mmCIF file of C-alpha atoms and ligand atoms in Angstrom:
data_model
loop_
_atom_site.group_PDB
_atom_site.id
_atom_site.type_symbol
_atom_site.label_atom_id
_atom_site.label_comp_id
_atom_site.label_asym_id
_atom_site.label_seq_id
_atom_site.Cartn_x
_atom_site.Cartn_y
_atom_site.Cartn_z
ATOM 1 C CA UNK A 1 91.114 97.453 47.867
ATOM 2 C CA UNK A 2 92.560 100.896 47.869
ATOM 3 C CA UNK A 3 96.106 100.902 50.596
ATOM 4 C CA UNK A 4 96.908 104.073 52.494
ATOM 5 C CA UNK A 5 100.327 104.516 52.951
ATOM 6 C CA UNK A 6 101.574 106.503 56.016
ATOM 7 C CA UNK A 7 104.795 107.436 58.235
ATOM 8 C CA UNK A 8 104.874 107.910 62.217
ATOM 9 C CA UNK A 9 103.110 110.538 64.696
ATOM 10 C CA UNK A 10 104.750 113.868 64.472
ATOM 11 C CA UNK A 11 105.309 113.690 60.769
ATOM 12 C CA UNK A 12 109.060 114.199 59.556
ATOM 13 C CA UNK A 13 109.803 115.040 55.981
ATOM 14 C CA UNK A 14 110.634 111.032 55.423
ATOM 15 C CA UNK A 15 107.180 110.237 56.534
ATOM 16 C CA UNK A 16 104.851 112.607 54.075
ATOM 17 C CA UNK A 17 107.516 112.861 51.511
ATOM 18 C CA UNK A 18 107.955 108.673 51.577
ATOM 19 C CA UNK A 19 104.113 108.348 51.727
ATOM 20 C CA UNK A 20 103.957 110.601 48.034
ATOM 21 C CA UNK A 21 106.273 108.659 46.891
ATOM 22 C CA UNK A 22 105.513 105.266 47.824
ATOM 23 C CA UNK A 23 101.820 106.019 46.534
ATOM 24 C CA UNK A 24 102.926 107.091 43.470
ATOM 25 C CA UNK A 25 105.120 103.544 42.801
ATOM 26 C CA UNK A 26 101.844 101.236 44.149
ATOM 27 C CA UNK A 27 99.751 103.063 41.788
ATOM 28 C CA UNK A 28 101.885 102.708 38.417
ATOM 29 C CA UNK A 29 102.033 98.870 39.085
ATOM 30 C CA UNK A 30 98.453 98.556 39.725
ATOM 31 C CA UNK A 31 98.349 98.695 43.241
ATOM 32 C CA UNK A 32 95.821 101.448 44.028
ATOM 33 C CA UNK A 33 97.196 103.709 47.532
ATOM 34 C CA UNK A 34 96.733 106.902 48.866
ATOM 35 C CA UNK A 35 98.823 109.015 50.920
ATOM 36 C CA UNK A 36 98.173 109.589 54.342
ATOM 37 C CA UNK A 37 99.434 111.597 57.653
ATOM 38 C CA UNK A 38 99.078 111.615 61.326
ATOM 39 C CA UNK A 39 100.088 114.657 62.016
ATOM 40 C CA UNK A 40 100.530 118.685 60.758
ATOM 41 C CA UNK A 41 103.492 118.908 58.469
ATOM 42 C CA UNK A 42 106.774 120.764 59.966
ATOM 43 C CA UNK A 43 107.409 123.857 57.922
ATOM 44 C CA UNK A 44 110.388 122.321 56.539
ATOM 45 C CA UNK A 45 108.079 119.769 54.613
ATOM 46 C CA UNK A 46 106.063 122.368 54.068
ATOM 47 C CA UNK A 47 108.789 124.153 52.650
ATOM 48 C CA UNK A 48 109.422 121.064 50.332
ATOM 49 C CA UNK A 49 106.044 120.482 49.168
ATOM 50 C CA UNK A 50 105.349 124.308 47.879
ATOM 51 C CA UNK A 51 109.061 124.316 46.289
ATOM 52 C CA UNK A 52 107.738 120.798 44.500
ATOM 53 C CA UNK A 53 104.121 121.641 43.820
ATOM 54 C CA UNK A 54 102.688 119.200 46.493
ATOM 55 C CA UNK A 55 99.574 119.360 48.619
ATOM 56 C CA UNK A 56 100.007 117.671 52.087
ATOM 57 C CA UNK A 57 98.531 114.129 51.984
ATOM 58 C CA UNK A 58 94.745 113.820 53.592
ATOM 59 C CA UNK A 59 95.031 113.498 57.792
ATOM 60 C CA UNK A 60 93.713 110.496 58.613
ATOM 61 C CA UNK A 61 93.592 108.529 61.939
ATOM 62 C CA UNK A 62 91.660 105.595 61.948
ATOM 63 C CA UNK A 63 92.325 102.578 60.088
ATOM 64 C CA UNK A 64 90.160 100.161 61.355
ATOM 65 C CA UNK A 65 89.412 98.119 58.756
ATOM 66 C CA UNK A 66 92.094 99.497 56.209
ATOM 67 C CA UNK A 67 95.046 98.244 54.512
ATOM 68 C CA UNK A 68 97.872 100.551 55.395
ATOM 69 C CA UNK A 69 101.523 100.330 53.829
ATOM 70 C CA UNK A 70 103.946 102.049 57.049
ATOM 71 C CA UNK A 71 107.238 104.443 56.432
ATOM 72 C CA UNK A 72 109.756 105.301 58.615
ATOM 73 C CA UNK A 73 109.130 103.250 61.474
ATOM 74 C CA UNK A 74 107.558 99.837 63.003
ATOM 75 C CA UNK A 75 106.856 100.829 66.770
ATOM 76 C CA UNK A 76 103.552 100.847 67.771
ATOM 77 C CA UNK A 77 103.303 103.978 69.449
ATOM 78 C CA UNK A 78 104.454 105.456 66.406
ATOM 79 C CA UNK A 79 101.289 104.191 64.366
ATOM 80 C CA UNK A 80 97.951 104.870 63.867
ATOM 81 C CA UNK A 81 96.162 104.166 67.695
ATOM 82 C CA UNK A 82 93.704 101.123 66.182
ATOM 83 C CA UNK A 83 95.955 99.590 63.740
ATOM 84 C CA UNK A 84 95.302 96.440 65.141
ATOM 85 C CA UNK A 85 92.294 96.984 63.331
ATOM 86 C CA UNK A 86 94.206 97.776 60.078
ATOM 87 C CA UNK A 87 96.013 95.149 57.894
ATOM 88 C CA UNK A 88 99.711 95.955 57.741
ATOM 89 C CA UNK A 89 100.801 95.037 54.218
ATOM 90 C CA UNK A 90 103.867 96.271 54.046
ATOM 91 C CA UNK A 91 106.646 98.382 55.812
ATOM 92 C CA UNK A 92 109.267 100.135 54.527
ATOM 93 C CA UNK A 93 112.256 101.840 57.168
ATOM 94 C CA UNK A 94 115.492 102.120 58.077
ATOM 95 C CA UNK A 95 115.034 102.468 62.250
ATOM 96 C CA UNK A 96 115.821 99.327 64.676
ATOM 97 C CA UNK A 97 113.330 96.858 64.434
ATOM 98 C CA UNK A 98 110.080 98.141 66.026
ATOM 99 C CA UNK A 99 106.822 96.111 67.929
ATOM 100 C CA UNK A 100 104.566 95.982 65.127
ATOM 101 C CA UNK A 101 103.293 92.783 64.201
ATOM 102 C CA UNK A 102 100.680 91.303 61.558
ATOM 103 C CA UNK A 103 98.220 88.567 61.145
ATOM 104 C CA UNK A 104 99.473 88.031 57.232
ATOM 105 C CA UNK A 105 101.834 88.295 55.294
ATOM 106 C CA UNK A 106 103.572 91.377 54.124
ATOM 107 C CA UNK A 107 106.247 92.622 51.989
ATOM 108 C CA UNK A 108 109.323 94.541 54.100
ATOM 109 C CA UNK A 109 112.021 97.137 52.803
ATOM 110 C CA UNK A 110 114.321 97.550 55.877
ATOM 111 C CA UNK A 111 117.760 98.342 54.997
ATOM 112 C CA UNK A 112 120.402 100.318 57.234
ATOM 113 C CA UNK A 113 120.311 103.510 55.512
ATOM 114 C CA UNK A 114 120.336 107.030 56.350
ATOM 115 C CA UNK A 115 116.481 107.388 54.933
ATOM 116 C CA UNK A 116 113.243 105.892 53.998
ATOM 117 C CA UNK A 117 113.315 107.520 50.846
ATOM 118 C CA UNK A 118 116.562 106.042 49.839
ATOM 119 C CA UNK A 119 115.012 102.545 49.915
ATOM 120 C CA UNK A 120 111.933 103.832 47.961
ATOM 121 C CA UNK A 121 114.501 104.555 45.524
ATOM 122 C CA UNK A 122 115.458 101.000 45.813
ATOM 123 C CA UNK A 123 111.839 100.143 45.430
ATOM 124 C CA UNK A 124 111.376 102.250 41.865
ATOM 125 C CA UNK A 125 114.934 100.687 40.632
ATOM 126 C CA UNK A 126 113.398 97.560 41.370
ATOM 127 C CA UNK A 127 110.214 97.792 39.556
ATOM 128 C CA UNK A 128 111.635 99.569 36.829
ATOM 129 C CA UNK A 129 109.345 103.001 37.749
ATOM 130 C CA UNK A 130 110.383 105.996 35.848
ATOM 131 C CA UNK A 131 110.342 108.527 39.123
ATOM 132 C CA UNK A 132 108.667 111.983 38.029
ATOM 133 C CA UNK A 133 110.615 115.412 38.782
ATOM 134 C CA UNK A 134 108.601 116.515 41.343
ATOM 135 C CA UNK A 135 108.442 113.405 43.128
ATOM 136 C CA UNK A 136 112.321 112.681 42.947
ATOM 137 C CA UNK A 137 112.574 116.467 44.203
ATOM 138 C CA UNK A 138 110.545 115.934 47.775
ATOM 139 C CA UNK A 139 112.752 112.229 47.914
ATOM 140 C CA UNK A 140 116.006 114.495 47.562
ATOM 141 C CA UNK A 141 115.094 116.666 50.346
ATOM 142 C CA UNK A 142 113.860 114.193 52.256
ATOM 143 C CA UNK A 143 116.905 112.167 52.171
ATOM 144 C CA UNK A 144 119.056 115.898 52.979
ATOM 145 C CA UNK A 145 116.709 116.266 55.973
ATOM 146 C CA UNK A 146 117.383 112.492 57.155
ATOM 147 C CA UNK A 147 120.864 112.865 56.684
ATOM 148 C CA UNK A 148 121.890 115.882 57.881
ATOM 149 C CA UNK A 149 122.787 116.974 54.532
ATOM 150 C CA UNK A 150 125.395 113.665 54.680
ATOM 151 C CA UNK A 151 126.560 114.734 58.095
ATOM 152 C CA UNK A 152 125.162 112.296 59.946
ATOM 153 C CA UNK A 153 126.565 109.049 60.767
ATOM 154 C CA UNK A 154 123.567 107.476 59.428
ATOM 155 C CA UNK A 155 124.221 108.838 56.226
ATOM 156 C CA UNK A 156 125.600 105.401 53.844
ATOM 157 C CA UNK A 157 126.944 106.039 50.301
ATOM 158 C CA UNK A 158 123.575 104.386 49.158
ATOM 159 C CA UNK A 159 122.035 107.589 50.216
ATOM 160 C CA UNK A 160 124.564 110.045 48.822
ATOM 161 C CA UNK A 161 124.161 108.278 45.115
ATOM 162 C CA UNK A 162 120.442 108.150 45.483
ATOM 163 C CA UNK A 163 120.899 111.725 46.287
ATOM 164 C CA UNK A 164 122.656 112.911 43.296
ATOM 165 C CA UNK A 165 120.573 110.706 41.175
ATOM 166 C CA UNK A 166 117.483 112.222 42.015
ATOM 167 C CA UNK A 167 119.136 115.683 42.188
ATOM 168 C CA UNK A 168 119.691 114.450 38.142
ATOM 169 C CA UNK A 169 116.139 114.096 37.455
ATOM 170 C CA UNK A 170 114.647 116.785 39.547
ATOM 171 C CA UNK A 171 116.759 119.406 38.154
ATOM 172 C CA UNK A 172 118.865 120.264 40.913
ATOM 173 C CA UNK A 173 121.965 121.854 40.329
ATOM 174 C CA UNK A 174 123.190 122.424 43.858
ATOM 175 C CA UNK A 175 121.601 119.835 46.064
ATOM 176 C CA UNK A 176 123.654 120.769 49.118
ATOM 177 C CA UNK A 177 122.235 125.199 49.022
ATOM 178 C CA UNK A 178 118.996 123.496 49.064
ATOM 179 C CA UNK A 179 119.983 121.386 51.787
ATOM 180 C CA UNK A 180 120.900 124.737 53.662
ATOM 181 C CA UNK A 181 117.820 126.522 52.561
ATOM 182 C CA UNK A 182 115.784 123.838 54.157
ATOM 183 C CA UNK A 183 117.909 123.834 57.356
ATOM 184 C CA UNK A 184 117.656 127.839 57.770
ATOM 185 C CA UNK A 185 113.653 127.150 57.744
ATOM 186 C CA UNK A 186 114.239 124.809 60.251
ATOM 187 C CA UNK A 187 116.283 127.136 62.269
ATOM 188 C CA UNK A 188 113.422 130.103 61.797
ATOM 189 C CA UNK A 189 111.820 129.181 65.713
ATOM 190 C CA UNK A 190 111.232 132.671 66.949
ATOM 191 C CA UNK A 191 107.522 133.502 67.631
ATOM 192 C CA UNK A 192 106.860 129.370 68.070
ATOM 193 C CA UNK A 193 105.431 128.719 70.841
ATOM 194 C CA UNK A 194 108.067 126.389 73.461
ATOM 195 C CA UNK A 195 105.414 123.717 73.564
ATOM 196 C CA UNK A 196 105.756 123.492 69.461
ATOM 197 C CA UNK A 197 108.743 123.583 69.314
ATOM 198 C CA UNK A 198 109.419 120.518 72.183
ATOM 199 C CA UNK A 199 106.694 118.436 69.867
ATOM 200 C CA UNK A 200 108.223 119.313 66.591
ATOM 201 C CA UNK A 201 109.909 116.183 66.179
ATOM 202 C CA UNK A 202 109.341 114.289 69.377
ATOM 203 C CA UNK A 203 109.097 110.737 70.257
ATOM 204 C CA UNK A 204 108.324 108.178 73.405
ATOM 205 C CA UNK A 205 110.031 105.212 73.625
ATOM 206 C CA UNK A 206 109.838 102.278 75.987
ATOM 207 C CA UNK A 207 113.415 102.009 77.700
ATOM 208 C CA UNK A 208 112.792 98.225 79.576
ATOM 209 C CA UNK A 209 109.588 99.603 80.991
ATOM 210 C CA UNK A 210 110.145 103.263 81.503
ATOM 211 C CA UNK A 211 109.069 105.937 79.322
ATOM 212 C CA UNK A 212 111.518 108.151 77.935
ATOM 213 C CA UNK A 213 110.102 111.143 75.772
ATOM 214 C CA UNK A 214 113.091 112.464 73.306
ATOM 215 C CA UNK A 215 112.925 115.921 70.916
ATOM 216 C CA UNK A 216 115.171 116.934 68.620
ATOM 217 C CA UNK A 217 116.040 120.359 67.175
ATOM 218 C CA UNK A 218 118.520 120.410 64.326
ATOM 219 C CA UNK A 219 119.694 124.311 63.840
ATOM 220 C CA UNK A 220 122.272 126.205 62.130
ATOM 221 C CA UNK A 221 122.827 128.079 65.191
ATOM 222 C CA UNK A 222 122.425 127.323 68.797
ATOM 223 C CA UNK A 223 122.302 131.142 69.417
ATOM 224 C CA UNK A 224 118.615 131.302 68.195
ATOM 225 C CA UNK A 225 117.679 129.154 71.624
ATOM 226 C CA UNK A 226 119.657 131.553 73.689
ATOM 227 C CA UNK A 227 116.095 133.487 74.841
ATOM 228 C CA UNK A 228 114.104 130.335 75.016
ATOM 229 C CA UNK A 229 116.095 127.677 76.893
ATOM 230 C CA UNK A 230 114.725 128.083 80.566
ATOM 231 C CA UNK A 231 111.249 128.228 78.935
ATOM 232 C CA UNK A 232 112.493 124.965 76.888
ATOM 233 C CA UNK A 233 113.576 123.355 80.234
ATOM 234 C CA UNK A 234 110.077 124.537 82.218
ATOM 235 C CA UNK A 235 108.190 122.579 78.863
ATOM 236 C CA UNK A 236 110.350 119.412 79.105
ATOM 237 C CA UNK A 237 109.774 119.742 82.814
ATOM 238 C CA UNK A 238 106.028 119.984 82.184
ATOM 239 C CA UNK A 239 105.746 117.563 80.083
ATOM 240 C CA UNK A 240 107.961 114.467 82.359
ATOM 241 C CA UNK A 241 105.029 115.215 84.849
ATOM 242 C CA UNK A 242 101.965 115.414 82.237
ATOM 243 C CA UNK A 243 103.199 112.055 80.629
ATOM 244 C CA UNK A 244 104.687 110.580 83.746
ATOM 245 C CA UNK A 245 107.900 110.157 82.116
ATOM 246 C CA UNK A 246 110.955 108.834 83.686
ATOM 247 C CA UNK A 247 113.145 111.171 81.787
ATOM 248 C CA UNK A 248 112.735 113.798 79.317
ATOM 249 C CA UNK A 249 115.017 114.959 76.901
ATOM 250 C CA UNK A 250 115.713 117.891 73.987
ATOM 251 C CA UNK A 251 118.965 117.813 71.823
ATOM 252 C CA UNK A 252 119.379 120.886 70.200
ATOM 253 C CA UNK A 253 121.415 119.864 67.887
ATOM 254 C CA UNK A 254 124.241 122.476 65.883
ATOM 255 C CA UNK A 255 124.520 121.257 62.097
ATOM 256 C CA UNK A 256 127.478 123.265 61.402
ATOM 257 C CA UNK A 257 129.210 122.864 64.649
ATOM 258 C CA UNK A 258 128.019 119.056 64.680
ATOM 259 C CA UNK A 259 127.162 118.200 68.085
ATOM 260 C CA UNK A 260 124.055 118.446 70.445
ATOM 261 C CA UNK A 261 122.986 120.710 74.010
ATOM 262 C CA UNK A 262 120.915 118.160 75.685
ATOM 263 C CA UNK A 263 118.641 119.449 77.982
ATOM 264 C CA UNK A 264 118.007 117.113 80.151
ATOM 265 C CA UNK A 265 115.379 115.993 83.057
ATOM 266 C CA UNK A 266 115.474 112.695 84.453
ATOM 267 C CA UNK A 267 114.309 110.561 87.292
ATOM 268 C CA UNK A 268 117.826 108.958 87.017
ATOM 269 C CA UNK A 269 120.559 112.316 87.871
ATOM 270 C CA UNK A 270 123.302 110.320 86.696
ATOM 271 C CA UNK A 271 121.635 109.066 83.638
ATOM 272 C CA UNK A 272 123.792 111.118 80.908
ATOM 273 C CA UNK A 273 126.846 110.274 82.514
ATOM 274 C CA UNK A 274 125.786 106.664 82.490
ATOM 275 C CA UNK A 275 124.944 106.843 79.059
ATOM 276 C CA UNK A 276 127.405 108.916 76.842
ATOM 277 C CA UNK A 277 130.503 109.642 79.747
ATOM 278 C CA UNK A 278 129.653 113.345 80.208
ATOM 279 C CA UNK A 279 127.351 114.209 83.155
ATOM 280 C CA UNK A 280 125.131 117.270 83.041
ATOM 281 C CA UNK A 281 125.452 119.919 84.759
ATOM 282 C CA UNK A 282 122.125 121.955 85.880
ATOM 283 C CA UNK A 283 120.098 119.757 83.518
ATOM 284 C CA UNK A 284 122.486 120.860 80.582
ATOM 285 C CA UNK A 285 124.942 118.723 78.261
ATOM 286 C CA UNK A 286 126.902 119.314 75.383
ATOM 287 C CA UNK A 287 127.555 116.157 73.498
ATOM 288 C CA UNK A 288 130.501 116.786 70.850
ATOM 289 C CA UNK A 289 130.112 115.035 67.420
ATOM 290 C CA UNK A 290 126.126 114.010 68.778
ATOM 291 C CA UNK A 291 124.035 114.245 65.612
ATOM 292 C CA UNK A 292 121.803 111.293 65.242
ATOM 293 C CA UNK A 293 118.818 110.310 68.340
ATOM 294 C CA UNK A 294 118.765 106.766 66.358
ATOM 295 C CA UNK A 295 122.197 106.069 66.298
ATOM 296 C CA UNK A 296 124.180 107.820 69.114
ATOM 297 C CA UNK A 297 121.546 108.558 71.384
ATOM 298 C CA UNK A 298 118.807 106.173 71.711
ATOM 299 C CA UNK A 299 121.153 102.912 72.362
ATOM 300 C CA UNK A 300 123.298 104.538 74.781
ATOM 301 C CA UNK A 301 120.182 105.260 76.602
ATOM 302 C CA UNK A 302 118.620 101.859 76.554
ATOM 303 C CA UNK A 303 121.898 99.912 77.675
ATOM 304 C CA UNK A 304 121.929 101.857 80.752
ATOM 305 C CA UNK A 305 117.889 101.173 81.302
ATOM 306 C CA UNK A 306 118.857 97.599 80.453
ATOM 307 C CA UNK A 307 121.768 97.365 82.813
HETATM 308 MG MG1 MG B 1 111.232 109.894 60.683
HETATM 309 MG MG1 MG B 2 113.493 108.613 58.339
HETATM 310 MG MG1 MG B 3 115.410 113.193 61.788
#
């Protein structure tokens, strides 16, 4: 039977790039897959797929009754809504240990890296996979996007050689002006509409019972929010209620200046003094050296829901 492999809700590059990629390694050792998403592709993967020659995968929801290989996470809400339905046989990611659970056996690839795509790298090394161009191209820029272009503290020196090897066979000269070209793309949110933008790369999680909605913005320059932040804050706002969140929160996160505004609204008014030392001050924060929601701002967060 034919796997689909597929990343979280709200797509990131990691997700659709890793689920090409993946698909590609099952099928050359005779494990039939096919590519999957759950959601619209950002226009920075977008941007990736036209420079590679890629079509987005097929959007698919279900997977009742499916085998289904999952990238770049293992939360529930992240997945498909029935796969409970679905046999998990295999994950590969590089978050915290998620929720999801299986009935079988399956194979994982969970390593503390700075990308799913660097462990797919992993995977092709290991089953001695020649990885096309193309494909090693979308890796590359996935594993740029991930990583902040090696800013982030995520970022390991496994994914900085599986950078620059892949950079080798794709025919990159200058890995890190691609980087930046992908980044100013990312940066291009005028004429978006707020709502968009909140969801671009959004996710829920479940702090000890309470749940805490948190999207993330990664710009060149914080300047291009300057005419949108009190329609920002009114979204967020919105959206606590809608979702009967305890808090919400957006980091708009500087690459070049490295560090993130947090907009925050919370049930909790204390909560990012609690959690990081710096309280906010009319709903606003600016956390200094704050690039990563996995690593510096997720855990903070949860020890104080935990306390
Ligand atoms: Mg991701
Ligand atoms: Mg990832
Ligand atoms: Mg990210």
């Amino acid at each position: 039977m034919s796997m689909y492999v597929v990343g979280h809700k709200i797509p990131d590059s990691d997700s659709i790039c890793g689920a090409i990629a993946l698909s590609y390694l099952k099928n050359q050792i005779g494990e039939p897959a096919t590519p999957a998403r759950l959601g619209d592709v950002s226009p920075e993967t977008a941007f990736i797929l036209e420079k590679f020659g890629f079509e987005a995968p097929e959007f698919k929801e279900s997977y009742a009754g499916e085998d289904v290989y999952i990238v770049d996470h293992s939360e529930l809400t992240q997945a498909p809504d029935d796969i409970s339905e679905a046999t998990i046989v295999g994950i590969v990611d590089h978050h915290k240990l998620g929720d999801l659970t299986t009935a079988t056996p399956l194979e994982c690839w969970i390593r503390p890296v700075g990308c799913s795509n660097t462990i797919i790298k992993m995977m092709y090394d290991f089953h001695n996979v020649e990885i096309p161009k193309n494909i090693a191209g979308i890796m590359m820029c996935a594993i740029l996007s991930d990583t902040v272009i090696f800013k982030s503290p995520t970022c390991t020196t496994a994914d900085i050689k599986c950078v620059e090897a892949l950079a080798e066979i794709a025919g990159v000269e200058d890995f890190k002006a691609l980087g930046m070209e992908m980044f100013k793309v990312k940066s291009a949110v005028e004429g978006t509409p707020v709502r968009d933008l909140v969801m671009r790369d959004f996710k829920d999680f479940n702090m000890n019972g309470s749940k805490v909605g948190i999207g993330q913005l990664e710009v060149i320059d914080l300047a291009v929010f300057d005419d949108i932040k009190a329609d920002l804050e009114a979204d967020i706002a919105a959206m606590k209620a809608e979702g009967e969140r305890h808090t919400m929160m957006l980091l708009l996160t500087d690459i070049m200046k490295e560090g993130s505004e947090v907009l925050v609204i919370s049930d909790n008014h204390s909560l990012t003094e609690q959690a990081y030392g710096k309280a906010s001050v009319e709903g606003r924060v600016w956390l200094d050296g704050v690039l990563s929601r996995k690593k510096q701002v997720v855990p903070n967060l949860q020890k104080v829901f935990e306390a």
